[in-house]
Tab-separated table of C-alpha atoms in Angstrom:
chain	number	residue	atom	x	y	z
W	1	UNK	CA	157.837	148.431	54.853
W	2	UNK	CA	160.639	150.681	53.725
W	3	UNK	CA	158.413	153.841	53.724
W	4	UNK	CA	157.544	152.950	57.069
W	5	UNK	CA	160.874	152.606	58.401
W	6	UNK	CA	161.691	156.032	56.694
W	7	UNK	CA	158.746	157.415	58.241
W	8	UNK	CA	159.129	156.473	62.024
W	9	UNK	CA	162.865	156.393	61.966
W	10	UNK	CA	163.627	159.486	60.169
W	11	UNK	CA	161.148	161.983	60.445
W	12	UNK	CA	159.461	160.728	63.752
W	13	UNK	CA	155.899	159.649	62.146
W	14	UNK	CA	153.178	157.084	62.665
W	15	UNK	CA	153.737	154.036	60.168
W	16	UNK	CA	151.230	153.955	57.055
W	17	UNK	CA	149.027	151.219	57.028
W	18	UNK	CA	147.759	149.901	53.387
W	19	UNK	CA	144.452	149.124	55.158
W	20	UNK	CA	143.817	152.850	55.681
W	21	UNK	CA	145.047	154.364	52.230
W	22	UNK	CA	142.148	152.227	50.914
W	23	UNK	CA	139.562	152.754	53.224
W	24	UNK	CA	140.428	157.066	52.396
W	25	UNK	CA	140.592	156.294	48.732
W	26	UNK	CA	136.960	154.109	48.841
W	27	UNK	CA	135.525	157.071	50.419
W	28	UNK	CA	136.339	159.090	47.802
W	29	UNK	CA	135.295	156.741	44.898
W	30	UNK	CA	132.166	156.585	46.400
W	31	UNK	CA	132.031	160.364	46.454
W	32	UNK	CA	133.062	160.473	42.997
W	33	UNK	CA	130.967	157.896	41.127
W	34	UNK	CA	128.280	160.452	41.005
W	35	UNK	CA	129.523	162.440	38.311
W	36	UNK	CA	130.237	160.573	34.887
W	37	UNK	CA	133.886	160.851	33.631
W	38	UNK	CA	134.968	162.284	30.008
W	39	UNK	CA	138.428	162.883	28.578
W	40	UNK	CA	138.446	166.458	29.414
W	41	UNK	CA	141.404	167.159	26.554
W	42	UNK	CA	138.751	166.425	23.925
W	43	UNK	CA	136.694	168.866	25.835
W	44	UNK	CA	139.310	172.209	25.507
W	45	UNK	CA	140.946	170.903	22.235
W	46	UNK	CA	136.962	171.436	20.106
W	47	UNK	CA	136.598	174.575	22.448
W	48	UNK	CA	140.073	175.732	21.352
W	49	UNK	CA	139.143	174.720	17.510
W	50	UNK	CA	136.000	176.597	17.463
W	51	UNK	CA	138.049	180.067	18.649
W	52	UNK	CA	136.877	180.086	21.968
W	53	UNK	CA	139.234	181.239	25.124
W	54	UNK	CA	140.744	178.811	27.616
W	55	UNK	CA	142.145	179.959	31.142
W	56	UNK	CA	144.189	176.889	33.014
W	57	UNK	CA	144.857	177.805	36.156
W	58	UNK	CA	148.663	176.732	38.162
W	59	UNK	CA	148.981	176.047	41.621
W	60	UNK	CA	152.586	176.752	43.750
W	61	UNK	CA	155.747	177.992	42.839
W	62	UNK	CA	158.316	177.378	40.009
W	63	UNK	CA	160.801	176.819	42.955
W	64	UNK	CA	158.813	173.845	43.905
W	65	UNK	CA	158.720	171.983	40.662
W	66	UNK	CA	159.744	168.491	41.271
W	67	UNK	CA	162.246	168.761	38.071
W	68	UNK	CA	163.433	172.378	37.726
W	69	UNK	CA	162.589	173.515	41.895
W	70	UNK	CA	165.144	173.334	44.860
W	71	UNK	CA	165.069	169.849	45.055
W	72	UNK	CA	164.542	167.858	47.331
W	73	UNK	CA	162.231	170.905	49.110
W	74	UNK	CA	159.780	170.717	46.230
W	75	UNK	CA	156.613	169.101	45.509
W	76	UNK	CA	155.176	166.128	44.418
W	77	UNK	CA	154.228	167.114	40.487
W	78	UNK	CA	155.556	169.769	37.781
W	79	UNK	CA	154.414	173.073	38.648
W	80	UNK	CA	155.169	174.450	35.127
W	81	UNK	CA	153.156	175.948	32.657
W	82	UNK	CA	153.377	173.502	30.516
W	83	UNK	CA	152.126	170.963	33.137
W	84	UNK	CA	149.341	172.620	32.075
W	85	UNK	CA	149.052	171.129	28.828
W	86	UNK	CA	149.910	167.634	29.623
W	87	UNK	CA	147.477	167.481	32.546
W	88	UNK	CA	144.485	168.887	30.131
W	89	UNK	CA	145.137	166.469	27.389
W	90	UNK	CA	146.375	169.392	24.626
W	91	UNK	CA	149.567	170.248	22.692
W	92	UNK	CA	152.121	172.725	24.496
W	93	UNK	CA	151.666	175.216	21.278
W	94	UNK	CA	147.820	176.186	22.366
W	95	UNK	CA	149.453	177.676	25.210
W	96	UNK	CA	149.321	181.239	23.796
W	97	UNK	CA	149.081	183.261	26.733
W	98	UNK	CA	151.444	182.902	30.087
W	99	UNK	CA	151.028	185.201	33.048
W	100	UNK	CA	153.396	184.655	35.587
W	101	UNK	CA	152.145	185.802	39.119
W	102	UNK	CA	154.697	187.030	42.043
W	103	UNK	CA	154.384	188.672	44.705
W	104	UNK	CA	156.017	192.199	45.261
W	105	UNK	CA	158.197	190.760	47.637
W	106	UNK	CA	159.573	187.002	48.127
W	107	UNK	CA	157.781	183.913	50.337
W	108	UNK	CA	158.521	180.597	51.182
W	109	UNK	CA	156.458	177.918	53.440
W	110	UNK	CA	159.280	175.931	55.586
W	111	UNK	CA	162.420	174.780	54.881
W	112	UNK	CA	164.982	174.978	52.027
W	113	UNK	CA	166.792	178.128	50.251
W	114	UNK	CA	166.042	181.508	50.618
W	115	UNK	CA	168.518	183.592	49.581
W	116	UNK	CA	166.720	187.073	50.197
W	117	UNK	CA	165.024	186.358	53.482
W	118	UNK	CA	164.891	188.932	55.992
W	119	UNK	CA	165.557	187.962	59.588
W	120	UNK	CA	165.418	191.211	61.097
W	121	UNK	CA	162.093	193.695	61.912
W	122	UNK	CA	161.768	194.512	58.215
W	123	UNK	CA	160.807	190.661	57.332
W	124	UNK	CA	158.721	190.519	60.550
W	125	UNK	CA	156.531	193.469	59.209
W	126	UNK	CA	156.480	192.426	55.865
W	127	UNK	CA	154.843	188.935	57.235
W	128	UNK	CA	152.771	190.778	59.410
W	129	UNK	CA	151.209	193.143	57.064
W	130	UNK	CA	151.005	190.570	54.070
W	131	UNK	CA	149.320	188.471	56.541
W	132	UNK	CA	151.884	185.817	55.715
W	133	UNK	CA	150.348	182.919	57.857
W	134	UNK	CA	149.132	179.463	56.129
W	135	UNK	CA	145.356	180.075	56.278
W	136	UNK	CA	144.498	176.224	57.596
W	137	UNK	CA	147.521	175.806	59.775
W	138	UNK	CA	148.319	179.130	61.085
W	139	UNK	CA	152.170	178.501	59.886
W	140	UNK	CA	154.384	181.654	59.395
W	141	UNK	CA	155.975	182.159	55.888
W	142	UNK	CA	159.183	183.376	55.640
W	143	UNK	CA	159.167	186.544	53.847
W	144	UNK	CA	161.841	188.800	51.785
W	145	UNK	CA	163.034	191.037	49.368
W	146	UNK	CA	162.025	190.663	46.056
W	147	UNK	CA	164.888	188.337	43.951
W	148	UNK	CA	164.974	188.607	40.640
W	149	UNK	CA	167.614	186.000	39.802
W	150	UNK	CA	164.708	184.035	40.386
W	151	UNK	CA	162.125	185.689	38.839
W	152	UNK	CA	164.146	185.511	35.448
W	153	UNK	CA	164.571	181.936	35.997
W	154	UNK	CA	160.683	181.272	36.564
W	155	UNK	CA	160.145	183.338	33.156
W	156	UNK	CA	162.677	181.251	31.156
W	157	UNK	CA	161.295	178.224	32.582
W	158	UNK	CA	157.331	178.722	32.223
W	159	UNK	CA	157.814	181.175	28.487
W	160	UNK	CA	155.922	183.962	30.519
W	161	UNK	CA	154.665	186.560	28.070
W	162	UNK	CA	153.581	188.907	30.674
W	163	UNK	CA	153.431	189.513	35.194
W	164	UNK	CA	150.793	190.182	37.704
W	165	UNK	CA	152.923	191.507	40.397
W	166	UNK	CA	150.411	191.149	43.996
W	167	UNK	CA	150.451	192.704	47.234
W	168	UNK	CA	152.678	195.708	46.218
W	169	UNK	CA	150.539	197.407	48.776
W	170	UNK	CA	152.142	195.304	51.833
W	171	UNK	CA	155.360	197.050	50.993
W	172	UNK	CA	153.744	200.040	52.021
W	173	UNK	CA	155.800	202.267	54.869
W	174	UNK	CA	159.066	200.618	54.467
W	175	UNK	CA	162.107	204.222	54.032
W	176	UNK	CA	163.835	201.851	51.542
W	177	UNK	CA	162.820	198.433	49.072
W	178	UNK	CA	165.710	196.439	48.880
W	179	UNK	CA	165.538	194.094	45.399
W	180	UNK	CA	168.022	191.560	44.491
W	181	UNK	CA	169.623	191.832	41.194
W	182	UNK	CA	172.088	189.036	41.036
W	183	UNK	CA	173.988	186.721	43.701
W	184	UNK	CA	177.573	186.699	44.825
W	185	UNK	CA	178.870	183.106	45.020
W	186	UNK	CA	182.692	182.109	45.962
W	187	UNK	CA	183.418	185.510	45.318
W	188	UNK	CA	182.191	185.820	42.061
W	189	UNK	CA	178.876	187.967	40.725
W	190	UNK	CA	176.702	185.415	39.113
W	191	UNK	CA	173.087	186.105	37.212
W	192	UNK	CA	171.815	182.898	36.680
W	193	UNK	CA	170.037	180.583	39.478
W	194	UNK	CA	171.709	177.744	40.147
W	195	UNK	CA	170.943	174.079	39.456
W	196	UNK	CA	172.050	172.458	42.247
W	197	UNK	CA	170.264	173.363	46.068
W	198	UNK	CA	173.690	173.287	47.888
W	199	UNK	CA	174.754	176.111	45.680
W	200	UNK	CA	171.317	177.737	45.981
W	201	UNK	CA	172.001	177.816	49.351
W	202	UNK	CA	175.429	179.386	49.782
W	203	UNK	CA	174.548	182.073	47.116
W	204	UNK	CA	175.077	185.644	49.094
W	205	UNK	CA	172.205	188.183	47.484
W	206	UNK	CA	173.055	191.642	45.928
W	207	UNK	CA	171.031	194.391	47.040
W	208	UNK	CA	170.007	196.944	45.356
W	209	UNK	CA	167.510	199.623	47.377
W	210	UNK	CA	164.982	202.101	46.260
W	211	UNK	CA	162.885	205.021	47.835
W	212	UNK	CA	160.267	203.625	49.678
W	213	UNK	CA	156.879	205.320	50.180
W	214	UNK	CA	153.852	206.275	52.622
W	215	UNK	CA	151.010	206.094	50.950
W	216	UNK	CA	147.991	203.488	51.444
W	217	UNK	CA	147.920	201.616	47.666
W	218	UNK	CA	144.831	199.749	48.764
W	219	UNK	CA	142.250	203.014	47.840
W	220	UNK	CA	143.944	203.609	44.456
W	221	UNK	CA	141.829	202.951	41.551
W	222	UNK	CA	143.744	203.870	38.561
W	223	UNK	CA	147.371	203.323	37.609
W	224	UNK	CA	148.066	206.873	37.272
W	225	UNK	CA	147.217	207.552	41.018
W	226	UNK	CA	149.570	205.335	41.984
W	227	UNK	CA	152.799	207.005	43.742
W	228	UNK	CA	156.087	208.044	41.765
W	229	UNK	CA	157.891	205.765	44.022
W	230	UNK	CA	155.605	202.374	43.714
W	231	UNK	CA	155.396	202.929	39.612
W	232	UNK	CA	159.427	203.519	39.604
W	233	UNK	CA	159.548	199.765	41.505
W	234	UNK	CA	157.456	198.654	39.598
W	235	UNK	CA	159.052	199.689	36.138
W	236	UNK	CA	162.688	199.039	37.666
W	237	UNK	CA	161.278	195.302	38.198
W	238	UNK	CA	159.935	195.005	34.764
W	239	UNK	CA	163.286	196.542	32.873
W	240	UNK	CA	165.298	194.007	35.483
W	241	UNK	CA	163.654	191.000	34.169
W	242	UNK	CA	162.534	191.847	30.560
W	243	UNK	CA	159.315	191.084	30.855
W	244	UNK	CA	156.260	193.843	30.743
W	245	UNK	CA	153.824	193.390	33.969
W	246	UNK	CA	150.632	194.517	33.123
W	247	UNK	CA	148.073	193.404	36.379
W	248	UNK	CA	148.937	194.799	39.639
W	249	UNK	CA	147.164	193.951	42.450
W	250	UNK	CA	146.496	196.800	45.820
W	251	UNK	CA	144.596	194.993	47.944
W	252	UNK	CA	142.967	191.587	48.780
W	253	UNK	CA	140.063	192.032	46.944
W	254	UNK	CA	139.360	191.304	43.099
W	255	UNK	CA	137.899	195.045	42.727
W	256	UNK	CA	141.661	196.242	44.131
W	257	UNK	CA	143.501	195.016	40.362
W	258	UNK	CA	145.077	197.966	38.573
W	259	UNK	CA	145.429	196.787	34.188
W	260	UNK	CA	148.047	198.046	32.706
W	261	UNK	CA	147.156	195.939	29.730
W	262	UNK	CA	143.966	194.175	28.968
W	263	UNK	CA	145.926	191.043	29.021
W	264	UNK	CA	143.188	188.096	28.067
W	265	UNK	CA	142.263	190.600	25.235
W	266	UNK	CA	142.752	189.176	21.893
């Protein structure tokens, strides 16, 4: 009853029933009750002892983690690496290997901070060539300049070891890259991300730009090809944050992934 009366009167939706939840769940047990069920942690943990290589696999943004994101515009679970291990079933210290993946520039799917996002033509071509629309819903993100105040926080957070930066090629055609290196707040130059939203939100973002360039990334096929002014953003990125990133991605497809590092190589 309360979630129903928080639902219609607050945010203008149709009351729950509990009725329907089980109907949707039954379906899906009866789906389900074909495949037999195993403790999957006992699985990876003899796969792990015998030597063999595990990837796990995250889903959204460290901003979004229901502890550590911009609460209360965050999601429903932990979106940490190391919701990776309790999820499996195995100890946080088999978690060798942590590749935190960003885009070249900064997202975000509907409401709450963004302290880098571009309002102006530059954002709108940024969404447009990134193709920045939610593929079922058609929903516009809201794109920006790259922030690294929050980049450093997502690497202290998760223990990142190493970055695939993606869609560096979307930045393509831009005179000037504006990155943000810290955030101005009452006045005062801070270089940590706040813990509170409300501060989050008042933060102003310093700017620092870089040359821009003209040439089409997606046809590039080895990191030395790439343009002077893509590997300097690149490397400025990397020195900002302290953290080497050894995948870049060029392109939509898997084919378009430039190594800097053979990174899942023992």
């Amino acid at each position: 009853k309360e979630k129903n009366v928080l639902l219609t009167k607050m945010y203008d939706a149709e009351a729950i029933s509990a009725k329907d939840i089980f109907d949707q769940i039954q379906t899906v047990v009866e789906e389900l009750s074909h495949y037999r069920t195993t403790d999957v942690g006992l699985i990876v943990a003899a796969k792990l002892k015998q030597g063999r290589r595990v990837l796990f696999e995250g889903a959204q943004g460290t901003l979004l983690d229901i502890q550590h994101g911009t609460y209360p515009f965050v999601t429903s679970s932990s979106t940490l690496s190391g919701s990776a291990a309790t999820s499996v079933g195995i100890g946080p210290h088999l978690l060798q290997k942590i590749v935190g993946v960003f885009k070249a520039y900064c997202t975000r799917v509907g409401s709450g901070p963004f302290p880098t996002e571009l309002h102006d033509d530059v954002g709108a071509k940024i969404q447009k060539d990134g193709h920045e629309f939610g593929s079922t819903t058609g929903r516009a993100r809201r794109c920006g300049w790259l922030d690294l105040v929050a980049l450093k926080h997502a690497i202290r957070l998760n223990g990142i070891t190493s970055l695939a930066m993606m869609k560096i090629d979307v930045l393509t055609g831009h005179d000037q890259i504006g990155i943000c290196t810290s955030y101005k707040l009452n006045g005062e130059i801070i270089h940590d991300f706040p813990t509170a939203t409300d501060l989050v939100s008042k933060v102003e973002p310093v700017i620092e730009y870089l040359p821009g360039w003209k040439e089409d990334l997606t046809q590039i096929k080895t990191l030395k090809d790439l343009p002077r002014k893509a590997m300097d953003y690149i490397n400025f990125v990397s020195a900002q944050v302290g953290c080497p990133i050894d995948i870049i991605s060029v392109g939509p497809d898997r084919e378009q992934t430039l190594w800097v590092k053979p990174v899942f190589n023992d």
